[in-house]
JSON list of C-alpha atoms in Angstrom, two decimals:
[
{"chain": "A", "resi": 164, "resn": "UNK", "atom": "CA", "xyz": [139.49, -19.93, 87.04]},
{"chain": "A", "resi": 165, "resn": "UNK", "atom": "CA", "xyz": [139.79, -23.24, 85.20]},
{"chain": "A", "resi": 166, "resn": "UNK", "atom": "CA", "xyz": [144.04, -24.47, 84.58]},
{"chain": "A", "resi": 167, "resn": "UNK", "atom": "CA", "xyz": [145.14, -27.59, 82.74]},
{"chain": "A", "resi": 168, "resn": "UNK", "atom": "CA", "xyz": [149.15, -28.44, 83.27]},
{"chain": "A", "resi": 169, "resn": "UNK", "atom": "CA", "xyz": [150.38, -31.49, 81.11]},
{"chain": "A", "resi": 170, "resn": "UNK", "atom": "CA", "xyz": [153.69, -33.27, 82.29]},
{"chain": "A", "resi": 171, "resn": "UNK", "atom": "CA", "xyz": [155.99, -33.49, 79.76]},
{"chain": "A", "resi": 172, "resn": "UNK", "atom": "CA", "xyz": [155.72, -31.46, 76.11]},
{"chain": "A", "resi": 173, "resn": "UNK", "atom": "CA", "xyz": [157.65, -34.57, 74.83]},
{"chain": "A", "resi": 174, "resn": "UNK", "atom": "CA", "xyz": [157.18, -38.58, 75.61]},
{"chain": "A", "resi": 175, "resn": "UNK", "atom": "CA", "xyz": [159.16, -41.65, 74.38]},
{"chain": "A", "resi": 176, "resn": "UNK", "atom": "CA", "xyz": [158.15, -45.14, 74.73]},
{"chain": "A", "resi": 177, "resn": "UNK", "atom": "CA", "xyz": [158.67, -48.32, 72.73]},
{"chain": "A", "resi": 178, "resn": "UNK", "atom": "CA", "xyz": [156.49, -50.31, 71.23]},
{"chain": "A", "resi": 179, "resn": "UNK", "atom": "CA", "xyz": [154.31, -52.33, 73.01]},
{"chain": "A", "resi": 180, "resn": "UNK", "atom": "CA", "xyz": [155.47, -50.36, 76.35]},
{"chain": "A", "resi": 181, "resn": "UNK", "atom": "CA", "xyz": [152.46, -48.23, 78.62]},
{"chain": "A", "resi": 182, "resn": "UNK", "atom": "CA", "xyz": [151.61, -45.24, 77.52]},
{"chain": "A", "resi": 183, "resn": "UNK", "atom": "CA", "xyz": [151.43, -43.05, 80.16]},
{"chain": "A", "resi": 184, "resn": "UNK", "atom": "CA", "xyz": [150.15, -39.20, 79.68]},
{"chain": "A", "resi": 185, "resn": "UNK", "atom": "CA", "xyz": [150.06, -36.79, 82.60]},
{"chain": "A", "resi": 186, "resn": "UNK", "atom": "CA", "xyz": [147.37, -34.09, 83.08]},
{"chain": "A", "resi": 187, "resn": "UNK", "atom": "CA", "xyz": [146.26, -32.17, 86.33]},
{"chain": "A", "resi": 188, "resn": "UNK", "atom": "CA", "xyz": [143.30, -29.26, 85.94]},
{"chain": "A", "resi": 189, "resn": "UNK", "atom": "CA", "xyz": [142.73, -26.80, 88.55]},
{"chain": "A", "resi": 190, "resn": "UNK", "atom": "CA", "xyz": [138.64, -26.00, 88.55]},
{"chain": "A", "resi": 191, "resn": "UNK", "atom": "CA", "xyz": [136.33, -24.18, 91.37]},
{"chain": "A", "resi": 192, "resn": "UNK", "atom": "CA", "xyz": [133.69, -26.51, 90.11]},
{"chain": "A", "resi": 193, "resn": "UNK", "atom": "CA", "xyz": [132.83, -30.11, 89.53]},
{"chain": "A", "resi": 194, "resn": "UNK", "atom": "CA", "xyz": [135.17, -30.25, 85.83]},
{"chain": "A", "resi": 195, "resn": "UNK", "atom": "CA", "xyz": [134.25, -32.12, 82.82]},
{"chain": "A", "resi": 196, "resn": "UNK", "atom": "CA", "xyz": [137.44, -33.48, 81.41]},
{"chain": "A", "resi": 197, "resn": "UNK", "atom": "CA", "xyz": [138.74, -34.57, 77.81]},
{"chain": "A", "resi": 198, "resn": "UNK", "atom": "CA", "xyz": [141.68, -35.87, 75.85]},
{"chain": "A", "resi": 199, "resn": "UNK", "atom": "CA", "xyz": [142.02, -35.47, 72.57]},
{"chain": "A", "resi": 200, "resn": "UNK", "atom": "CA", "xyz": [144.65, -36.26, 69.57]},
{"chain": "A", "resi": 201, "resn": "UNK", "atom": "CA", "xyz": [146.35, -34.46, 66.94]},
{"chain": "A", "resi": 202, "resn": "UNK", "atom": "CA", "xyz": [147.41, -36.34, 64.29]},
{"chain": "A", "resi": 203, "resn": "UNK", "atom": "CA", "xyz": [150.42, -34.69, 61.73]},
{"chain": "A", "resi": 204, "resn": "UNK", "atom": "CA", "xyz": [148.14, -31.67, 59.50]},
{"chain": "A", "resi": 205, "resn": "UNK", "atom": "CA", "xyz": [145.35, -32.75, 61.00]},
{"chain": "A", "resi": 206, "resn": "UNK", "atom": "CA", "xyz": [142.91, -31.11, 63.31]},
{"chain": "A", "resi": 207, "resn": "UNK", "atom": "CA", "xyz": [142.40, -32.42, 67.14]},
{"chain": "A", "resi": 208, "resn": "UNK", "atom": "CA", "xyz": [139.82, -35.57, 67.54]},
{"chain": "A", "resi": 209, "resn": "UNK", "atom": "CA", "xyz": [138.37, -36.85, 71.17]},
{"chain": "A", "resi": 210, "resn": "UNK", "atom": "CA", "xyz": [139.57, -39.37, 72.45]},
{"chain": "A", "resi": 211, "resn": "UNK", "atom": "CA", "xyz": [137.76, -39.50, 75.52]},
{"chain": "A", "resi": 212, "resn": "UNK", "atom": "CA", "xyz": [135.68, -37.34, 78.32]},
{"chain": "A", "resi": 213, "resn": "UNK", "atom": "CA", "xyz": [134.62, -37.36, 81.55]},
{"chain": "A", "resi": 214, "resn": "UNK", "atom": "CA", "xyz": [131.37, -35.47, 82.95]},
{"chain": "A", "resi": 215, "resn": "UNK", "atom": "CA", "xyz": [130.00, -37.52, 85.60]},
{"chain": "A", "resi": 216, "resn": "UNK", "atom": "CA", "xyz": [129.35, -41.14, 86.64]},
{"chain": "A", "resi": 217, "resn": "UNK", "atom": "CA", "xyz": [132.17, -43.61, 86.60]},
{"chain": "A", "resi": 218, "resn": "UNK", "atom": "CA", "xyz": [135.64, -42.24, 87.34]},
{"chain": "A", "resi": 219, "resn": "UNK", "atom": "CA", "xyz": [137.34, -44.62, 84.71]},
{"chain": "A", "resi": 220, "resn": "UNK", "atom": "CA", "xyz": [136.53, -43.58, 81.07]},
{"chain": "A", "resi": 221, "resn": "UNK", "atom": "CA", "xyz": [137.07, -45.43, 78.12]},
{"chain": "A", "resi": 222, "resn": "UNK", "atom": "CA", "xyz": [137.80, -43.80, 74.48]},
{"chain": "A", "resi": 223, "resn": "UNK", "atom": "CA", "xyz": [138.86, -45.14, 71.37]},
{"chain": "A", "resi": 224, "resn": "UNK", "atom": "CA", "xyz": [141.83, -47.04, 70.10]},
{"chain": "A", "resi": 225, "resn": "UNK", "atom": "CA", "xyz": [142.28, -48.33, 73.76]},
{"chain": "A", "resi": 226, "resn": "UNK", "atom": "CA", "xyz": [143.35, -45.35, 75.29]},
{"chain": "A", "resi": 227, "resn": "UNK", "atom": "CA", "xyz": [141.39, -45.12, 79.20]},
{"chain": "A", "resi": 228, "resn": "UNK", "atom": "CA", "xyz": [141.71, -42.07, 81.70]},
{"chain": "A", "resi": 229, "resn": "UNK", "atom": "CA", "xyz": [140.90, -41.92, 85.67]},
{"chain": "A", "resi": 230, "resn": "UNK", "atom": "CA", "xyz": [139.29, -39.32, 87.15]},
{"chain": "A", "resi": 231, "resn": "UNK", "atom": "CA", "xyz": [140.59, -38.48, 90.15]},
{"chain": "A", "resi": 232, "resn": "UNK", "atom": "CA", "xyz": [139.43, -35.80, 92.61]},
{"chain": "A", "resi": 233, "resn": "UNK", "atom": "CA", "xyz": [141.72, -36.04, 94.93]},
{"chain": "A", "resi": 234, "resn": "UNK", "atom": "CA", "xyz": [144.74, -35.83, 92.90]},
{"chain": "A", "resi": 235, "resn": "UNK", "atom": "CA", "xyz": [143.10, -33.10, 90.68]},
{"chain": "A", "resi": 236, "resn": "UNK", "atom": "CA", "xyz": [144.19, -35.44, 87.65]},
{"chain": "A", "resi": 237, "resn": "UNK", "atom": "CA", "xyz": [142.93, -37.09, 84.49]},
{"chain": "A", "resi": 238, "resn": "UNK", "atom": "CA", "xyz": [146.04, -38.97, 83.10]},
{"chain": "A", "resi": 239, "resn": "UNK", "atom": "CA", "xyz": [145.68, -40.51, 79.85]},
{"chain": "A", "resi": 240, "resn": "UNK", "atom": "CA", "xyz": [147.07, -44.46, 79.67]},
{"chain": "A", "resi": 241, "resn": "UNK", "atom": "CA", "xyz": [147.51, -47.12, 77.59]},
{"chain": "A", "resi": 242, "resn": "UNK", "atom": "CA", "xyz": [148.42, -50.45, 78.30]},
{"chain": "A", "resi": 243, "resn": "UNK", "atom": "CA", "xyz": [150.29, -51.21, 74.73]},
{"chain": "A", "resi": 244, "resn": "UNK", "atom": "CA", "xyz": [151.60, -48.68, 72.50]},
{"chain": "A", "resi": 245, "resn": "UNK", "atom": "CA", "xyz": [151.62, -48.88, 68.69]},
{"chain": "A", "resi": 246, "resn": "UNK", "atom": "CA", "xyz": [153.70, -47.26, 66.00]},
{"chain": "A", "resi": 247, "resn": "UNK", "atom": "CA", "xyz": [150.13, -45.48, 64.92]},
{"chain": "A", "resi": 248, "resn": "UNK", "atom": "CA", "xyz": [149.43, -43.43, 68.41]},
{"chain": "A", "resi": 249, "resn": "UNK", "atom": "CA", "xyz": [152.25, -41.48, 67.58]},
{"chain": "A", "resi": 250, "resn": "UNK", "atom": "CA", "xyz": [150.77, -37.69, 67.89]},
{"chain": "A", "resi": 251, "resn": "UNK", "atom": "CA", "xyz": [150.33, -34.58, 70.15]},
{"chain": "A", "resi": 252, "resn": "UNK", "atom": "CA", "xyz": [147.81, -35.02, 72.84]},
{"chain": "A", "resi": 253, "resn": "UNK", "atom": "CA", "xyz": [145.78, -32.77, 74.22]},
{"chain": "A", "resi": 254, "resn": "UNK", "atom": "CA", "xyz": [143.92, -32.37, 77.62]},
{"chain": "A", "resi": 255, "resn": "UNK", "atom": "CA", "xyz": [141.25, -29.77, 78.14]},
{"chain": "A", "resi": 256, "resn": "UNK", "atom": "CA", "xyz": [138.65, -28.70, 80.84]},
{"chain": "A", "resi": 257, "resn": "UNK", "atom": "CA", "xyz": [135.35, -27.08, 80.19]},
{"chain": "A", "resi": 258, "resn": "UNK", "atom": "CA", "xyz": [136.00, -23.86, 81.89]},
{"chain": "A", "resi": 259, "resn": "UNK", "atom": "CA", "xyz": [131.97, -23.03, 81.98]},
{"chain": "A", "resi": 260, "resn": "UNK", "atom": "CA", "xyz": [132.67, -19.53, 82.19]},
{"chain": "A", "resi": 261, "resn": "UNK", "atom": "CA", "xyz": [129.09, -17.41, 82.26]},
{"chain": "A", "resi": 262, "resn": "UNK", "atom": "CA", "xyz": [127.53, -20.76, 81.22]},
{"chain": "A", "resi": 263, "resn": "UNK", "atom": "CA", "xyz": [129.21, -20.98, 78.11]},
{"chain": "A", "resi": 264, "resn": "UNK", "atom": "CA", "xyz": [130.63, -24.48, 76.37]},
{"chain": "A", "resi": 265, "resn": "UNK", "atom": "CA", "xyz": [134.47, -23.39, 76.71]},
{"chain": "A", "resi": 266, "resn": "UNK", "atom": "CA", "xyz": [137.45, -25.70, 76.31]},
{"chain": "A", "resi": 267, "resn": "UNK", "atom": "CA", "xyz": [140.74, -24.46, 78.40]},
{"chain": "A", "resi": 268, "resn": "UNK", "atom": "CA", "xyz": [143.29, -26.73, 76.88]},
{"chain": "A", "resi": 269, "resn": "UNK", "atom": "CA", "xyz": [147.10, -27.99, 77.99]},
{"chain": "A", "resi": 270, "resn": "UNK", "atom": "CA", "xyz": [150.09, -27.52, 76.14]},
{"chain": "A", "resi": 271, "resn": "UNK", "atom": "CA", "xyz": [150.27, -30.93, 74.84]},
{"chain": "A", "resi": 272, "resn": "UNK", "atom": "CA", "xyz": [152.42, -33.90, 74.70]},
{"chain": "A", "resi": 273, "resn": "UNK", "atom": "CA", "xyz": [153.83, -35.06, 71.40]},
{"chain": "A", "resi": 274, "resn": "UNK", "atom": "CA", "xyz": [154.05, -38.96, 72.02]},
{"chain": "A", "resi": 275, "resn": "UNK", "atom": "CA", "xyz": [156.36, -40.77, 70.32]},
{"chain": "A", "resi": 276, "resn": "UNK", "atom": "CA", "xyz": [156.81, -44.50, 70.15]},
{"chain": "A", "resi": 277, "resn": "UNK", "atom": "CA", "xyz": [159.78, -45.91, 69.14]},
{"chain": "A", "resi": 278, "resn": "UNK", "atom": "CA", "xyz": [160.36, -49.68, 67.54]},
{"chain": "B", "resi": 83, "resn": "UNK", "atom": "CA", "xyz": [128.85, -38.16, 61.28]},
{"chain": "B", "resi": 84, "resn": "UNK", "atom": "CA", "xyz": [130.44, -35.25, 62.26]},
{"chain": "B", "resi": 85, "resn": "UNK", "atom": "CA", "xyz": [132.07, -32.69, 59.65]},
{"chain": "B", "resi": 86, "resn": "UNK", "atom": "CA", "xyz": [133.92, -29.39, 60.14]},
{"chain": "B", "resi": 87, "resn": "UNK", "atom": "CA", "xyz": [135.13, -28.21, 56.91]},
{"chain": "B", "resi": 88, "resn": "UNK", "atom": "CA", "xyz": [137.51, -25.34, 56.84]},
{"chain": "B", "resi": 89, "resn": "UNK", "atom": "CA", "xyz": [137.98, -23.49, 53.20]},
{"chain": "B", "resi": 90, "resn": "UNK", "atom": "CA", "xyz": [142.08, -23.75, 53.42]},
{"chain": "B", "resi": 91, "resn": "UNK", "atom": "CA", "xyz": [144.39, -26.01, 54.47]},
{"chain": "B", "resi": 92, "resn": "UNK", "atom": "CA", "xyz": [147.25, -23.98, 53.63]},
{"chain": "B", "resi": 93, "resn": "UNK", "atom": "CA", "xyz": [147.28, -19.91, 52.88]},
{"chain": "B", "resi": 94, "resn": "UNK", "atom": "CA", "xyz": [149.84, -17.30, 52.62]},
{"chain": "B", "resi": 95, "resn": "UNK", "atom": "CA", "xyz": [149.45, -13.39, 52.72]},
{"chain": "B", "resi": 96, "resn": "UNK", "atom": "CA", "xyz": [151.08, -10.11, 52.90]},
{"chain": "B", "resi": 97, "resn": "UNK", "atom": "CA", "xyz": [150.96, -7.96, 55.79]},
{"chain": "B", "resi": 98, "resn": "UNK", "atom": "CA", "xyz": [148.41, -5.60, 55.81]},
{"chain": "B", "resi": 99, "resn": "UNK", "atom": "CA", "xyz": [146.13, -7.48, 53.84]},
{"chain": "B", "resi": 100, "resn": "UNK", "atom": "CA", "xyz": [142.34, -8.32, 54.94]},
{"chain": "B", "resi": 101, "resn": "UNK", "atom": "CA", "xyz": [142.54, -12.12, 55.28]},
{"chain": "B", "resi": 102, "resn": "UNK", "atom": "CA", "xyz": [139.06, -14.09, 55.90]},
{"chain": "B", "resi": 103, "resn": "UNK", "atom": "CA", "xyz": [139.20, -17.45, 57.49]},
{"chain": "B", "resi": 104, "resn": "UNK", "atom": "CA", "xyz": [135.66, -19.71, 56.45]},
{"chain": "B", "resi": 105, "resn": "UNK", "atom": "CA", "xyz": [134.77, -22.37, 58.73]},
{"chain": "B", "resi": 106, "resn": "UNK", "atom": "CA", "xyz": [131.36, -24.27, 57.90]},
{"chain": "B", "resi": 107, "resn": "UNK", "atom": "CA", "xyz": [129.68, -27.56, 60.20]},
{"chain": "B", "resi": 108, "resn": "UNK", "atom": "CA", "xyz": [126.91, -29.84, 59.11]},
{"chain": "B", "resi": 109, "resn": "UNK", "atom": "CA", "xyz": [125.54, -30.48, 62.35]},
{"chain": "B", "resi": 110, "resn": "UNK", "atom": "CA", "xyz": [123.30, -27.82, 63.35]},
{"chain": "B", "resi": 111, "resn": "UNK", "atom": "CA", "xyz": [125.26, -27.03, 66.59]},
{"chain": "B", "resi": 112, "resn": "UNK", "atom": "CA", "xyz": [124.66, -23.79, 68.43]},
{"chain": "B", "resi": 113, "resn": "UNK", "atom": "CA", "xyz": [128.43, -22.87, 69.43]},
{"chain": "B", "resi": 114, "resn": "UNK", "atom": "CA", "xyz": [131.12, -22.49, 67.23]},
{"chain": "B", "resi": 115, "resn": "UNK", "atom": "CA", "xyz": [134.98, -21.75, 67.86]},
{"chain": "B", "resi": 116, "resn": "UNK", "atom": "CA", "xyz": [138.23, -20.09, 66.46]},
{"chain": "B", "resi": 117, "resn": "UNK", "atom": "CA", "xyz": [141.65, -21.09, 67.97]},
{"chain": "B", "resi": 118, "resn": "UNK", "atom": "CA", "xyz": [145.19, -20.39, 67.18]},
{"chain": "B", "resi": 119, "resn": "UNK", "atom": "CA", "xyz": [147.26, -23.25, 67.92]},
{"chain": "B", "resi": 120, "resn": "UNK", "atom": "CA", "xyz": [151.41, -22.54, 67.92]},
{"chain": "B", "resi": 121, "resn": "UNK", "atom": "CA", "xyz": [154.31, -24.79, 69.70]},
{"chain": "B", "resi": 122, "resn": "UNK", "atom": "CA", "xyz": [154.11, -24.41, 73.45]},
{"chain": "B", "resi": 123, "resn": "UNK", "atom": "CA", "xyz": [150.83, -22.75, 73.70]},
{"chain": "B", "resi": 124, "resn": "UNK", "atom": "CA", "xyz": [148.49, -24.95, 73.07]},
{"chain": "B", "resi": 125, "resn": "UNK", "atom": "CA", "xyz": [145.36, -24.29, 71.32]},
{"chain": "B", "resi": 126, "resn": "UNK", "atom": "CA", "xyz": [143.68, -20.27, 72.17]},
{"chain": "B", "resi": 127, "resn": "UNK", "atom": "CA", "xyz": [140.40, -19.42, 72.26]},
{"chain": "B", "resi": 128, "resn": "UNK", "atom": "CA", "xyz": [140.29, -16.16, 69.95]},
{"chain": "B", "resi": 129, "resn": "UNK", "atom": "CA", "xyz": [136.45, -15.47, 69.56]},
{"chain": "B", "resi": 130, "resn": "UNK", "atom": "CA", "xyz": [133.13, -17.96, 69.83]},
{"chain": "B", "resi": 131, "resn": "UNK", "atom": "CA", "xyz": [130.00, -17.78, 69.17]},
{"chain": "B", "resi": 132, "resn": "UNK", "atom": "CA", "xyz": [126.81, -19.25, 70.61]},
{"chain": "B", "resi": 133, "resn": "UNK", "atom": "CA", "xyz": [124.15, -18.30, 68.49]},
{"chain": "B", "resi": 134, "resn": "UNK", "atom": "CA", "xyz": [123.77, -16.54, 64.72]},
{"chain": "B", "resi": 135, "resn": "UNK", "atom": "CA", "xyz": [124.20, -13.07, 64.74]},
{"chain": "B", "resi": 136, "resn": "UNK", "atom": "CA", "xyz": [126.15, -13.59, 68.55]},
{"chain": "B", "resi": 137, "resn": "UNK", "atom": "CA", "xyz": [129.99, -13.03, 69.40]},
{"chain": "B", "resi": 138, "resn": "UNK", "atom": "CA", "xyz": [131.82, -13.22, 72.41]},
{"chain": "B", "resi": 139, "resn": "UNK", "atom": "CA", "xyz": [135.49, -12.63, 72.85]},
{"chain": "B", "resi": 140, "resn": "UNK", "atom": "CA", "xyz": [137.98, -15.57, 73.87]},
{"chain": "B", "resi": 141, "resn": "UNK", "atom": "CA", "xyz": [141.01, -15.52, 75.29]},
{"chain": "B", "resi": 142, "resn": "UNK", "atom": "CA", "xyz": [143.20, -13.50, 72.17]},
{"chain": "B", "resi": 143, "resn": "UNK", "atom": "CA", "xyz": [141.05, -11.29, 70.15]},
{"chain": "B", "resi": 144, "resn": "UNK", "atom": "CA", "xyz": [143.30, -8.27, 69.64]},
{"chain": "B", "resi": 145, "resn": "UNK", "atom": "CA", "xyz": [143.59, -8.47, 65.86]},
{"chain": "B", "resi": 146, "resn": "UNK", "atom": "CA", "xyz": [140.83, -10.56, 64.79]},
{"chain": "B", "resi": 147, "resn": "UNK", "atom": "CA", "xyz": [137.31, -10.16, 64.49]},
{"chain": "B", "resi": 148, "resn": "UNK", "atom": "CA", "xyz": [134.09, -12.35, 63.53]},
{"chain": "B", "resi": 149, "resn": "UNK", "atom": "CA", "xyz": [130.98, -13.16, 61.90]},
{"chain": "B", "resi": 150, "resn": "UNK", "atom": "CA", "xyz": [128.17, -15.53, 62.03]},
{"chain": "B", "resi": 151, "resn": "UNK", "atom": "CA", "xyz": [125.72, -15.02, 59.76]},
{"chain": "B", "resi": 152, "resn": "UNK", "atom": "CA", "xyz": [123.97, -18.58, 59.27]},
{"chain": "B", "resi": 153, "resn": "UNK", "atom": "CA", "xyz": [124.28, -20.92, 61.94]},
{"chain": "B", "resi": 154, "resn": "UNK", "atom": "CA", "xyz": [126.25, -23.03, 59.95]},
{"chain": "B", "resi": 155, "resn": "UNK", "atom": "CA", "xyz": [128.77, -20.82, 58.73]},
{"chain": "B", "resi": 156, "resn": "UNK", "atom": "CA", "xyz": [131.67, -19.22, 61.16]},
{"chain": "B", "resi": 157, "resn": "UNK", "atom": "CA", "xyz": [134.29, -16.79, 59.56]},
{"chain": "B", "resi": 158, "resn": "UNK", "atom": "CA", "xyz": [137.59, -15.35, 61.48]},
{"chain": "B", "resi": 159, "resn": "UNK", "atom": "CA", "xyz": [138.41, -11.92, 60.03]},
{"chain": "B", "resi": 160, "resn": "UNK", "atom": "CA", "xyz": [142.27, -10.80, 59.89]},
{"chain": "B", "resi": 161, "resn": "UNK", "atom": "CA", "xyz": [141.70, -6.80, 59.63]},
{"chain": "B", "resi": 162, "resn": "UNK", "atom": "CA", "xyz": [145.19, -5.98, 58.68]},
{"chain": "B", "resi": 163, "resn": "UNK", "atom": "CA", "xyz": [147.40, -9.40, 58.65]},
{"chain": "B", "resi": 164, "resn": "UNK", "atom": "CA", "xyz": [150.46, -8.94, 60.25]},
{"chain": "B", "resi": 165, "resn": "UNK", "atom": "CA", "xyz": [153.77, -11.61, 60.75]},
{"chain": "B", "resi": 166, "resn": "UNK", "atom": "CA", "xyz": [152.59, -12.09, 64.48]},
{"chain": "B", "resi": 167, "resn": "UNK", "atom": "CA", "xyz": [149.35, -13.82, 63.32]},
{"chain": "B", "resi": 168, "resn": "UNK", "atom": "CA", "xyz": [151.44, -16.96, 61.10]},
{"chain": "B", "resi": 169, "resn": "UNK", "atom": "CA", "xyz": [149.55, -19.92, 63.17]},
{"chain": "B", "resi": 170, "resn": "UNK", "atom": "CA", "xyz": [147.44, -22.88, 62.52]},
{"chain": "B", "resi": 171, "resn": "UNK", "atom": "CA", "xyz": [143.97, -21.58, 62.81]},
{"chain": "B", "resi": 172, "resn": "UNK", "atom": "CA", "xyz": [141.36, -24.51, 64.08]},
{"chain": "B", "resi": 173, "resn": "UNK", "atom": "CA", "xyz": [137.71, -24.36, 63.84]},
{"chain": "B", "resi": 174, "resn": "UNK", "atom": "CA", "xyz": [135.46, -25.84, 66.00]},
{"chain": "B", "resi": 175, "resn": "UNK", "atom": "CA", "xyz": [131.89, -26.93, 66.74]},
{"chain": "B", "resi": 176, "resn": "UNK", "atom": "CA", "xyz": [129.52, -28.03, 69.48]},
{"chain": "B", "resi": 177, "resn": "UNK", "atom": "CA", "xyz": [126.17, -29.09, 70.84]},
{"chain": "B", "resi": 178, "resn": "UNK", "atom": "CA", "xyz": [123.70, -27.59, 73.43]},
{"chain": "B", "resi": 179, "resn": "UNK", "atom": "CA", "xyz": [122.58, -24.25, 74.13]},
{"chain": "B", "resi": 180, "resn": "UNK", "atom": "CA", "xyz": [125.11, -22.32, 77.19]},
{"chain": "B", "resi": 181, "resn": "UNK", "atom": "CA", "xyz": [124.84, -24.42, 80.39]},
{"chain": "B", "resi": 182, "resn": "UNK", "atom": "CA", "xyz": [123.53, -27.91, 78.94]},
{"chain": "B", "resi": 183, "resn": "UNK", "atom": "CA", "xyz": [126.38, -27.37, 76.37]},
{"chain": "B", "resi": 184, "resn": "UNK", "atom": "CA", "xyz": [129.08, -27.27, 79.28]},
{"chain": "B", "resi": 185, "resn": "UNK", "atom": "CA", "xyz": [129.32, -31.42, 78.71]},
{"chain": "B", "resi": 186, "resn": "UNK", "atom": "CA", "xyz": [129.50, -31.31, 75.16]},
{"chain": "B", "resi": 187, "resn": "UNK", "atom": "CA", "xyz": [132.95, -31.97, 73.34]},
{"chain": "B", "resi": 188, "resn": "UNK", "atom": "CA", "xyz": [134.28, -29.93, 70.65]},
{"chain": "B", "resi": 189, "resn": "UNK", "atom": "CA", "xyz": [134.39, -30.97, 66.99]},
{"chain": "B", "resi": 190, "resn": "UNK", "atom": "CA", "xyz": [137.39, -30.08, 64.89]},
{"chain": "B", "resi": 191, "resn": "UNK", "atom": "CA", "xyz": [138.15, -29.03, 61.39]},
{"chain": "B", "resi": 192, "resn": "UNK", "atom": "CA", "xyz": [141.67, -30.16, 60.14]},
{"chain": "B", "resi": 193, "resn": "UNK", "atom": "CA", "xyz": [143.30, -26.41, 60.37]},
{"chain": "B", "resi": 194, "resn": "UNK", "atom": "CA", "xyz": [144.35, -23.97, 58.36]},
{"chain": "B", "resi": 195, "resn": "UNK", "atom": "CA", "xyz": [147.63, -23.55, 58.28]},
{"chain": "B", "resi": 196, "resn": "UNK", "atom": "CA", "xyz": [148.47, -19.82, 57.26]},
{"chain": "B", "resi": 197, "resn": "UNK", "atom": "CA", "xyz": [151.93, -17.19, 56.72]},
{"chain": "B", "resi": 198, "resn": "UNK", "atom": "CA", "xyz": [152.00, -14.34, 56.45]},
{"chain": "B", "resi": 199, "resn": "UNK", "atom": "CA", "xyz": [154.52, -12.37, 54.67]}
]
């Protein structure tokens, strides 16, 4: 069965610092992988996914995530952090289960980014 | 682009009341979701659905039920609401009929947040 564990319910960093968000799955199969953000009263958005092809995936507002295999992990970075990516984070795995299109998600990480 | 409307942001009922949860997406997608999302846990798959008429249970159904009549339209069902069941409720959408679907993210309404009394 398909696990996601996320390191950390609670990040800090300052402005301009990396942003640096932990995630390791557990799957049986070749995963697809995604990140996505919750902003305050707001439902989640992606950010970014991985299904096959080139281990480094780009998403919006310059957040990236590596796929790695051998690790069993898909952390979330960012090289600069602004006031504005302040949010809970979430990282999910399509679990695939009887061929359905089901998301097994993390616990999330509320980022915060201090001035 | 993509839109996930949910009827209610914000709801609050008694216990023991029916309580009914709408959830409506313009993109024609074949699957749609209901989560409960609380502090800790994550988000919880509580019932999906890949086609009209078709349910499958999630992860927490005890308590809830569903119905899809249009493929458009998604509604979670609280039989009898009790205090256990005070969450954020999040609907979701997606793409692609069972295994091509497996790729496909998930699109998001912004919640319902709903107590209950």
């Amino acid at each position: 069965a398909q696990s996601v564990t996320q390191l950390g319910s609670h990040v800090s960093v300052s402005e301009g610092a990396l942003v640096l968000l932990r995630c390791n799955y557990s799957s049986s199969v070749p995963p697809y992988l995604f990140w996505y953000v919750q902003y305050p009263n707001q439902g989640l958005q992606l950010l970014l996914k991985y299904t096959t092809g080139a281990t480094l995936v780009k998403g919006i507002n310059g957040f990236e995530a590596e796929f790695k295999k051998s690790e069993t992990s898909f952390h979330l970075t960012k090289p600069s952090a602004h006031m504005s990516d302040a949010a809970e984070y979430f990282c999910a795995v399509s679990a695939g289960s009887g061929g359905y299109n089901k998301l097994i998600f993390g616990a999330g990480t509320r980022l915060a980014v201090h001035p | 682009d993509v839109k996930v409307t949910q009827s209610s942001r914000y709801l609050v009922k008694r216990t023991g009341e029916k309580v009914f949860l709408e959830c409506v997406q313009d993109m024609d997608h074949e699957n749609m979701f209901w989560y409960r999302q609380d502090p800790g846990l994550g988000l919880r798959l509580i019932y999906f659905s890949y086609d009209v008429k078709m349910k499958e249970k999630g992860d927490i159904p005890e308590g809830y039920s569903v119905s899809r009549e249009k493929k458009e339209r998604f509604s979670l069902i609280l039989e009898s609401a009790s205090t256990n069941q005070t969450s954020m409720y999040l609907c979701a959408s997606s793409s692609g009929h069972r295994k091509r679907a497996l790729n496909q993210p998930q699109h998001f309404g912004d919640g319902t947040r709903l107590s209950i009394l």
